[in-house]
Amino acid sequence: MVNIKNRMISEASVTPHPDASRSIETLISIKGVHKSFGSNTVISNLSLEVRQGEFLSLLGPSGCGKTTILRLIAGFERPDAGEIYVSGQLVAGDAAWQPPEKRGVGMVFQDYALFPHLTVAQNIAFGLHRFKSDARQRRVQEVMDLVGLSGLGNRYPYELSGGQQQRVALARALAPGPQLVLLDEPFSNLDTDLRAQIRPEVERILREAKTTAIFVTHDQEEAMDMGDRVGILYKGCLEQLGTPEEVYHWPATRFVADFVGQADFLSGKVAADTISTEIGDFVNVRNLPSGCMVEIMLRPDDVQLFPDTEEGPHIIARQFRGSENLYTVLLPSGKQIHSSQSSTEIIPIGTRVKIKVELNHVVAFTLAG
Amino acid sequence: MAISSPQKRTDMKTGRRTPISLGPPAFLWVPALFVAVAMLLAPVYLVIRTASAGQDALSLFLRERTALVLVRTVALAISVTAATSAIAIPLAWLTVRTDLPLRKLWSVLTILPLVVPSYVGGFVLVAAFGPRGMLQHLLSGPFGIERLPEIYGFPGALLALTLFSYPYMLLNVRAALAGMDPALEEAARSLGRGPRSTFFHVTLQHLRPAAASGALLVALYTLSDFGAVSLLQFDSFTRQIYVQYQGSFDRTLAAVFSLVLVALTISVLFAEGRVRGKLRYYRSGVGTGRPPMVVSLGRWKWPALFFCGSIVLFSLFIPIAILSYWLVQGLLASIPLQAVWAAALHSALASGLAAIVTVTMALPVAILAVRYSGRLSSLLERISYIGFALPGIVIALSLVFFGIRFATPFYQTLGMLVFAYMVLFLPQAVGSVRSSVMQISPRLEEAARSLGHSPPSVLARITLPLIRNGLLGGAALVFLTVMKELPATLVLSPIGFDTLATEVWNATTEGLFAQAAMPALLLIAVSSGAIVLLLLQEKRAGRVER
């Protein structure tokens, strides 16, 4: 299979990184890691750094290798090549191997993995086996208070609701005071209502515990909401690593643009200072060479529609989305683009419209050729 | 798209991530390796010993007598299989698919003969129909009949094995019938087939693999059986091996017979595996969950009841009546019972030790097989199934050879006996432990690791507490199965160490039927417990697979 990556050409790379000015200590450093199961490559040449106190979310479709990254950091899998450092110490590589129990990395599993034969308090105390008895009890109490489980210490996991089980899992991982907590799809087992309620609480708990966190999700809203930075993974490769705003507005690859938020891609041709498309010209910010064929990314909220014209493209579908309407517009070339408009006004299907695109920044991908 | 390796495919199918990259810790593979060596020791030495006899062994093998025993053994296996099919298939159909009166009761009663160990069955036949048996005793007085038709030999062996092994086939066929999707028959009817045509072209075809699998199980049972054929003096391989072992100084013939018998059982096992593999293909999915169509018997009800009734009469009620008769005779004659209690104590001691040792040894094998699946661990697991492939008498004989040559101080000790039990019953224990390990998510063990616990600590604090029920179930199963084991006990037990099983054997061979009745009844009770456990476990294993 030929996989041509359309590298991004925009001002994103010239924009200074918001956090780059601050020099914060690196906690996790992954260098050129490869991992395959049999002939199935899951992670290829992955490098990334996570800073002390940072929340990093890893986002990607299922099977992109995001869970494997967590398992590599935790020590449940061994990389085929490359190195992993925790606090500057090599924990996995050709030269060294530290088993999971020596890494001081906490993990919250997707299905929580609470020990069914132990009570809530015993579950939380499980990682405190090196503490003295009274210190252990104090710490268990402290963590139970932190996650709001006080009074449930003697219950067994099966006696708890899904949300409570989740908090036990979090408390258990936090109890030994790990430098890093890994969360694997932490909210996927909760229903939508509960998820919205628990997410900010988990974030508060983690921030209060002053821990660093990496978590994996396939829900982009979750990733954007929780992560200081978001890493987008596709087929075992890190496509982009940046703040949620960067990833949304300045996607590095065509895949990221498509995967994060909704986007249409309109083909255009570079002519000197402009890129011309069938709905108008855009500024050639990156000085692309003349004659180059590109695709311009359009988010639905960038596209404005003005009805009451006799000619031009017309609306072929409207999707009601509560606060807004999403319109599908058929262009003369047969290409369809989307526009979101306030739902207070309804433009009937069939209406011819004038299209105005307001871009703060032009994101264009060179076409494969 | 890259094509994934078979290893990875199975992982994806079970939805489990197996950390194959991290090798198993030494505290697992060292004992597992020890188990593998222990399992292979005796059978391999049997082969070596036979081979070293060289020309002698070959000429013994080629003797007419070997061929004769082979023909007898195979003939018995085929006859028993045919007879059990003739009983089990109609019984299965009647109890699952018809409006037979008291259907539920019949379906329990027809399975129960499973609890009669084959040598107890043999004892019952001898005690009832033998020259000094009950019938002779009753008839000789008023009628003056001095001789009954001979029960010993082929007819007796066929009768005993058929009456007490048909439930194996019945269980198989019944499961297939009950699990059959009613839509299959409905489809046939809607395509214009009548009830009779549907029965022959759809229902029976559907049962074929299950019946074949059941038939091979019964054949295997017959080939390995020692108790019934020996008590009924039918010269099949198992009896001949024992006779040769006891009666002659040169035991090469016993070794040759053993190897031929092993070749037979292995080929049956192999065939069984192939049929079982196909069976999966035949079984339809979860199905609709509707109960199958019930056929109205009409006036055929009476012959059907007569059929079920006579099977239950001969395989269950008459044996129990005979045992009770001799028990009462014994109590009336006030036969001393101390010997029975001593035997029961010995049985419990040997079985208890065997249960502990076997389950302990099964643990590393089962954990390796589930958690570190790979070529090596599956080879290991397969080696642990040796006890399933080899008849008890063969393992006992191999251990005698090995013990005399290499482990003289160990020979004829309780240790040697327990070792033999471990080799024989490790498969049961591994199966039991394995299914309970499979129920634990590997995430639990990983969570414990990430909380700072080393692999041995995780085993002690997470895995073992969670599989406790599986361990206890496996131990109980081994305990009960060892209680009724006969051939290995007979050959390997220390001098003077009589168990319930050897008690039944000795008393029967000496014609002291009253003395055999009490231990025989005790063994039936023990055996019932084992069957109940086994059925419960199969139910659980079925749930896990789904």
PDB file of N, CA, C and O in Angstrom, chain A residues 253-301:
ATOM      1  N   THR A 253      -0.911  17.187   9.603  1.00  0.00           N
ATOM      2  CA  THR A 253      -1.095  16.303   8.456  1.00  0.00           C
ATOM      3  C   THR A 253      -2.566  16.283   8.070  1.00  0.00           C
ATOM      4  O   THR A 253      -3.443  16.663   8.835  1.00  0.00           O
ATOM      5  N   ARG A 254      -2.793  15.802   6.888  1.00  0.00           N
ATOM      6  CA  ARG A 254      -4.145  15.664   6.377  1.00  0.00           C
ATOM      7  C   ARG A 254      -4.978  14.758   7.302  1.00  0.00           C
ATOM      8  O   ARG A 254      -6.130  15.003   7.558  1.00  0.00           O
ATOM      9  N   PHE A 255      -4.330  13.694   7.849  1.00  0.00           N
ATOM     10  CA  PHE A 255      -5.047  12.794   8.745  1.00  0.00           C
ATOM     11  C   PHE A 255      -5.531  13.531   9.985  1.00  0.00           C
ATOM     12  O   PHE A 255      -6.682  13.398  10.395  1.00  0.00           O
ATOM     13  N   VAL A 256      -4.642  14.339  10.586  1.00  0.00           N
ATOM     14  CA  VAL A 256      -5.017  15.074  11.800  1.00  0.00           C
ATOM     15  C   VAL A 256      -6.164  16.020  11.489  1.00  0.00           C
ATOM     16  O   VAL A 256      -7.143  16.110  12.238  1.00  0.00           O
ATOM     17  N   ALA A 257      -6.065  16.712  10.362  1.00  0.00           N
ATOM     18  CA  ALA A 257      -7.112  17.660   9.977  1.00  0.00           C
ATOM     19  C   ALA A 257      -8.456  16.964   9.873  1.00  0.00           C
ATOM     20  O   ALA A 257      -9.486  17.471  10.300  1.00  0.00           O
ATOM     21  N   ASP A 258      -8.451  15.762   9.309  1.00  0.00           N
ATOM     22  CA  ASP A 258      -9.669  15.006   9.099  1.00  0.00           C
ATOM     23  C   ASP A 258     -10.194  14.417  10.398  1.00  0.00           C
ATOM     24  O   ASP A 258     -11.383  14.379  10.645  1.00  0.00           O
ATOM     25  N   PHE A 259      -9.256  13.941  11.251  1.00  0.00           N
ATOM     26  CA  PHE A 259      -9.641  13.195  12.448  1.00  0.00           C
ATOM     27  C   PHE A 259     -10.116  14.118  13.564  1.00  0.00           C
ATOM     28  O   PHE A 259     -11.050  13.792  14.287  1.00  0.00           O
ATOM     29  N   VAL A 260      -9.462  15.283  13.696  1.00  0.00           N
ATOM     30  CA  VAL A 260      -9.821  16.208  14.770  1.00  0.00           C
ATOM     31  C   VAL A 260     -10.809  17.232  14.224  1.00  0.00           C
ATOM     32  O   VAL A 260     -10.466  18.028  13.360  1.00  0.00           O
ATOM     33  N   GLY A 261     -11.999  17.200  14.721  1.00  0.00           N
ATOM     34  CA  GLY A 261     -13.019  18.116  14.227  1.00  0.00           C
ATOM     35  C   GLY A 261     -13.454  17.722  12.830  1.00  0.00           C
ATOM     36  O   GLY A 261     -12.936  16.762  12.244  1.00  0.00           O
ATOM     37  N   GLN A 262     -14.419  18.494  12.292  1.00  0.00           N
ATOM     38  CA  GLN A 262     -14.893  18.189  10.959  1.00  0.00           C
ATOM     39  C   GLN A 262     -14.179  19.097   9.965  1.00  0.00           C
ATOM     40  O   GLN A 262     -13.901  20.248  10.269  1.00  0.00           O
ATOM     41  N   ALA A 263     -13.859  18.582   8.799  1.00  0.00           N
ATOM     42  CA  ALA A 263     -13.169  19.417   7.818  1.00  0.00           C
ATOM     43  C   ALA A 263     -13.515  18.971   6.406  1.00  0.00           C
ATOM     44  O   ALA A 263     -13.779  17.799   6.157  1.00  0.00           O
ATOM     45  N   ASP A 264     -13.564  19.949   5.502  1.00  0.00           N
ATOM     46  CA  ASP A 264     -13.652  19.644   4.079  1.00  0.00           C
ATOM     47  C   ASP A 264     -12.335  20.060   3.456  1.00  0.00           C
ATOM     48  O   ASP A 264     -11.631  20.930   3.969  1.00  0.00           O
ATOM     49  N   PHE A 265     -12.016  19.426   2.349  1.00  0.00           N
ATOM     50  CA  PHE A 265     -10.760  19.753   1.676  1.00  0.00           C
ATOM     51  C   PHE A 265     -11.087  20.178   0.249  1.00  0.00           C
ATOM     52  O   PHE A 265     -11.708  19.433  -0.506  1.00  0.00           O
ATOM     53  N   LEU A 266     -10.680  21.396  -0.068  1.00  0.00           N
ATOM     54  CA  LEU A 266     -11.026  21.986  -1.351  1.00  0.00           C
ATOM     55  C   LEU A 266      -9.759  22.105  -2.178  1.00  0.00           C
ATOM     56  O   LEU A 266      -8.756  22.666  -1.714  1.00  0.00           O
ATOM     57  N   SER A 267      -9.778  21.565  -3.385  1.00  0.00           N
ATOM     58  CA  SER A 267      -8.535  21.619  -4.155  1.00  0.00           C
ATOM     59  C   SER A 267      -8.344  23.001  -4.797  1.00  0.00           C
ATOM     60  O   SER A 267      -9.302  23.694  -5.147  1.00  0.00           O
ATOM     61  N   GLY A 268      -7.091  23.371  -4.894  1.00  0.00           N
ATOM     62  CA  GLY A 268      -6.763  24.682  -5.447  1.00  0.00           C
ATOM     63  C   GLY A 268      -5.400  24.662  -6.108  1.00  0.00           C
ATOM     64  O   GLY A 268      -4.664  23.674  -6.008  1.00  0.00           O
ATOM     65  N   LYS A 269      -5.100  25.744  -6.791  1.00  0.00           N
ATOM     66  CA  LYS A 269      -3.819  25.819  -7.509  1.00  0.00           C
ATOM     67  C   LYS A 269      -3.104  27.090  -7.107  1.00  0.00           C
ATOM     68  O   LYS A 269      -3.728  28.157  -6.982  1.00  0.00           O
ATOM     69  N   VAL A 270      -1.806  26.991  -6.872  1.00  0.00           N
ATOM     70  CA  VAL A 270      -1.039  28.160  -6.441  1.00  0.00           C
ATOM     71  C   VAL A 270      -0.664  29.005  -7.647  1.00  0.00           C
ATOM     72  O   VAL A 270      -0.191  28.478  -8.650  1.00  0.00           O
ATOM     73  N   ALA A 271      -0.976  30.300  -7.515  1.00  0.00           N
ATOM     74  CA  ALA A 271      -0.526  31.223  -8.560  1.00  0.00           C
ATOM     75  C   ALA A 271       0.068  32.437  -7.859  1.00  0.00           C
ATOM     76  O   ALA A 271      -0.675  33.229  -7.278  1.00  0.00           O
ATOM     77  N   ALA A 272       1.380  32.538  -7.856  1.00  0.00           N
ATOM     78  CA  ALA A 272       2.089  33.644  -7.204  1.00  0.00           C
ATOM     79  C   ALA A 272       1.649  33.805  -5.750  1.00  0.00           C
ATOM     80  O   ALA A 272       1.848  32.889  -4.945  1.00  0.00           O
ATOM     81  N   ASP A 273       0.964  34.929  -5.408  1.00  0.00           N
ATOM     82  CA  ASP A 273       0.630  35.208  -4.022  1.00  0.00           C
ATOM     83  C   ASP A 273      -0.662  34.553  -3.563  1.00  0.00           C
ATOM     84  O   ASP A 273      -1.019  34.622  -2.391  1.00  0.00           O
ATOM     85  N   THR A 274      -1.388  33.964  -4.478  1.00  0.00           N
ATOM     86  CA  THR A 274      -2.695  33.419  -4.104  1.00  0.00           C
ATOM     87  C   THR A 274      -2.829  31.941  -4.459  1.00  0.00           C
ATOM     88  O   THR A 274      -2.098  31.410  -5.300  1.00  0.00           O
ATOM     89  N   ILE A 275      -3.775  31.354  -3.754  1.00  0.00           N
ATOM     90  CA  ILE A 275      -4.178  29.987  -4.085  1.00  0.00           C
ATOM     91  C   ILE A 275      -5.611  30.111  -4.565  1.00  0.00           C
ATOM     92  O   ILE A 275      -6.485  30.557  -3.821  1.00  0.00           O
ATOM     93  N   SER A 276      -5.857  29.728  -5.809  1.00  0.00           N
ATOM     94  CA  SER A 276      -7.216  29.920  -6.295  1.00  0.00           C
ATOM     95  C   SER A 276      -8.008  28.610  -6.273  1.00  0.00           C
ATOM     96  O   SER A 276      -7.502  27.552  -6.635  1.00  0.00           O
ATOM     97  N   THR A 277      -9.247  28.740  -5.771  1.00  0.00           N
ATOM     98  CA  THR A 277     -10.147  27.590  -5.719  1.00  0.00           C
ATOM     99  C   THR A 277     -11.458  27.996  -6.380  1.00  0.00           C
ATOM    100  O   THR A 277     -11.636  29.156  -6.754  1.00  0.00           O
ATOM    101  N   GLU A 278     -12.380  27.047  -6.468  1.00  0.00           N
ATOM    102  CA  GLU A 278     -13.634  27.356  -7.147  1.00  0.00           C
ATOM    103  C   GLU A 278     -14.520  28.308  -6.354  1.00  0.00           C
ATOM    104  O   GLU A 278     -15.487  28.847  -6.890  1.00  0.00           O
ATOM    105  N   ILE A 279     -14.223  28.513  -5.041  1.00  0.00           N
ATOM    106  CA  ILE A 279     -15.043  29.471  -4.304  1.00  0.00           C
ATOM    107  C   ILE A 279     -14.292  30.762  -3.992  1.00  0.00           C
ATOM    108  O   ILE A 279     -14.761  31.585  -3.212  1.00  0.00           O
ATOM    109  N   GLY A 280     -13.096  30.907  -4.570  1.00  0.00           N
ATOM    110  CA  GLY A 280     -12.382  32.161  -4.350  1.00  0.00           C
ATOM    111  C   GLY A 280     -10.907  31.938  -4.109  1.00  0.00           C
ATOM    112  O   GLY A 280     -10.426  30.806  -4.125  1.00  0.00           O
ATOM    113  N   ASP A 281     -10.191  33.053  -3.893  1.00  0.00           N
ATOM    114  CA  ASP A 281      -8.748  32.977  -3.724  1.00  0.00           C
ATOM    115  C   ASP A 281      -8.365  33.075  -2.257  1.00  0.00           C
ATOM    116  O   ASP A 281      -9.031  33.743  -1.468  1.00  0.00           O
ATOM    117  N   PHE A 282      -7.260  32.391  -1.908  1.00  0.00           N
ATOM    118  CA  PHE A 282      -6.722  32.463  -0.553  1.00  0.00           C
ATOM    119  C   PHE A 282      -5.285  32.943  -0.627  1.00  0.00           C
ATOM    120  O   PHE A 282      -4.618  32.790  -1.634  1.00  0.00           O
ATOM    121  N   VAL A 283      -4.831  33.527   0.511  1.00  0.00           N
ATOM    122  CA  VAL A 283      -3.460  34.040   0.546  1.00  0.00           C
ATOM    123  C   VAL A 283      -2.461  32.888   0.600  1.00  0.00           C
ATOM    124  O   VAL A 283      -2.634  31.938   1.358  1.00  0.00           O
ATOM    125  N   ASN A 284      -1.452  32.967  -0.198  1.00  0.00           N
ATOM    126  CA  ASN A 284      -0.401  31.961  -0.214  1.00  0.00           C
ATOM    127  C   ASN A 284       0.622  32.303   0.862  1.00  0.00           C
ATOM    128  O   ASN A 284       1.706  32.796   0.577  1.00  0.00           O
ATOM    129  N   VAL A 285       0.255  32.036   2.107  1.00  0.00           N
ATOM    130  CA  VAL A 285       1.091  32.463   3.231  1.00  0.00           C
ATOM    131  C   VAL A 285       2.479  31.846   3.216  1.00  0.00           C
ATOM    132  O   VAL A 285       3.451  32.472   3.602  1.00  0.00           O
ATOM    133  N   ARG A 286       2.570  30.633   2.820  1.00  0.00           N
ATOM    134  CA  ARG A 286       3.827  29.901   2.952  1.00  0.00           C
ATOM    135  C   ARG A 286       4.703  30.000   1.710  1.00  0.00           C
ATOM    136  O   ARG A 286       5.681  29.259   1.589  1.00  0.00           O
ATOM    137  N   ASN A 287       4.324  30.863   0.806  1.00  0.00           N
ATOM    138  CA  ASN A 287       5.115  31.023  -0.413  1.00  0.00           C
ATOM    139  C   ASN A 287       5.330  29.716  -1.156  1.00  0.00           C
ATOM    140  O   ASN A 287       6.459  29.313  -1.463  1.00  0.00           O
ATOM    141  N   LEU A 288       4.243  29.025  -1.397  1.00  0.00           N
ATOM    142  CA  LEU A 288       4.346  27.798  -2.166  1.00  0.00           C
ATOM    143  C   LEU A 288       4.658  28.135  -3.603  1.00  0.00           C
ATOM    144  O   LEU A 288       4.249  29.180  -4.106  1.00  0.00           O
ATOM    145  N   PRO A 289       5.401  27.276  -4.317  1.00  0.00           N
ATOM    146  CA  PRO A 289       5.779  27.581  -5.697  1.00  0.00           C
ATOM    147  C   PRO A 289       4.551  27.618  -6.607  1.00  0.00           C
ATOM    148  O   PRO A 289       3.596  26.861  -6.408  1.00  0.00           O
ATOM    149  N   SER A 290       4.568  28.481  -7.552  1.00  0.00           N
ATOM    150  CA  SER A 290       3.468  28.609  -8.511  1.00  0.00           C
ATOM    151  C   SER A 290       3.220  27.298  -9.241  1.00  0.00           C
ATOM    152  O   SER A 290       4.164  26.545  -9.524  1.00  0.00           O
ATOM    153  N   GLY A 291       1.940  27.037  -9.505  1.00  0.00           N
ATOM    154  CA  GLY A 291       1.584  25.829 -10.257  1.00  0.00           C
ATOM    155  C   GLY A 291       1.393  24.614  -9.391  1.00  0.00           C
ATOM    156  O   GLY A 291       0.930  23.575  -9.853  1.00  0.00           O
ATOM    157  N   CYS A 292       1.706  24.748  -8.094  1.00  0.00           N
ATOM    158  CA  CYS A 292       1.572  23.635  -7.163  1.00  0.00           C
ATOM    159  C   CYS A 292       0.100  23.374  -6.874  1.00  0.00           C
ATOM    160  O   CYS A 292      -0.669  24.306  -6.638  1.00  0.00           O
ATOM    161  N   MET A 293      -0.336  22.078  -6.931  1.00  0.00           N
ATOM    162  CA  MET A 293      -1.713  21.743  -6.595  1.00  0.00           C
ATOM    163  C   MET A 293      -1.801  21.457  -5.094  1.00  0.00           C
ATOM    164  O   MET A 293      -1.000  20.696  -4.561  1.00  0.00           O
ATOM    165  N   VAL A 294      -2.797  22.111  -4.447  1.00  0.00           N
ATOM    166  CA  VAL A 294      -2.935  21.925  -2.996  1.00  0.00           C
ATOM    167  C   VAL A 294      -4.388  21.652  -2.633  1.00  0.00           C
ATOM    168  O   VAL A 294      -5.286  21.774  -3.454  1.00  0.00           O
ATOM    169  N   GLU A 295      -4.571  21.262  -1.331  1.00  0.00           N
ATOM    170  CA  GLU A 295      -5.909  21.160  -0.768  1.00  0.00           C
ATOM    171  C   GLU A 295      -5.999  22.122   0.400  1.00  0.00           C
ATOM    172  O   GLU A 295      -5.104  22.151   1.248  1.00  0.00           O
ATOM    173  N   ILE A 296      -7.060  22.894   0.451  1.00  0.00           N
ATOM    174  CA  ILE A 296      -7.258  23.841   1.537  1.00  0.00           C
ATOM    175  C   ILE A 296      -8.243  23.269   2.527  1.00  0.00           C
ATOM    176  O   ILE A 296      -9.275  22.712   2.129  1.00  0.00           O
ATOM    177  N   MET A 297      -7.902  23.331   3.820  1.00  0.00           N
ATOM    178  CA  MET A 297      -8.794  22.799   4.839  1.00  0.00           C
ATOM    179  C   MET A 297      -9.850  23.838   5.208  1.00  0.00           C
ATOM    180  O   MET A 297      -9.526  24.989   5.489  1.00  0.00           O
ATOM    181  N   LEU A 298     -11.120  23.440   5.182  1.00  0.00           N
ATOM    182  CA  LEU A 298     -12.212  24.326   5.586  1.00  0.00           C
ATOM    183  C   LEU A 298     -12.960  23.693   6.754  1.00  0.00           C
ATOM    184  O   LEU A 298     -13.438  22.563   6.655  1.00  0.00           O
ATOM    185  N   ARG A 299     -13.010  24.402   7.895  1.00  0.00           N
ATOM    186  CA  ARG A 299     -13.840  23.937   9.001  1.00  0.00           C
ATOM    187  C   ARG A 299     -15.246  24.496   8.767  1.00  0.00           C
ATOM    188  O   ARG A 299     -15.376  25.641   8.256  1.00  0.00           O
ATOM    189  N   PRO A 300     -16.311  23.789   9.159  1.00  0.00           N
ATOM    190  CA  PRO A 300     -17.676  24.295   8.911  1.00  0.00           C
ATOM    191  C   PRO A 300     -17.913  25.681   9.499  1.00  0.00           C
ATOM    192  O   PRO A 300     -18.682  26.467   8.951  1.00  0.00           O
ATOM    193  N   ASP A 301     -17.219  26.010  10.621  1.00  0.00           N
ATOM    194  CA  ASP A 301     -17.457  27.320  11.227  1.00  0.00           C
ATOM    195  C   ASP A 301     -16.688  28.431  10.522  1.00  0.00           C
ATOM    196  O   ASP A 301     -16.853  29.610  10.829  1.00  0.00           O
TER     197      ASP A 301
END
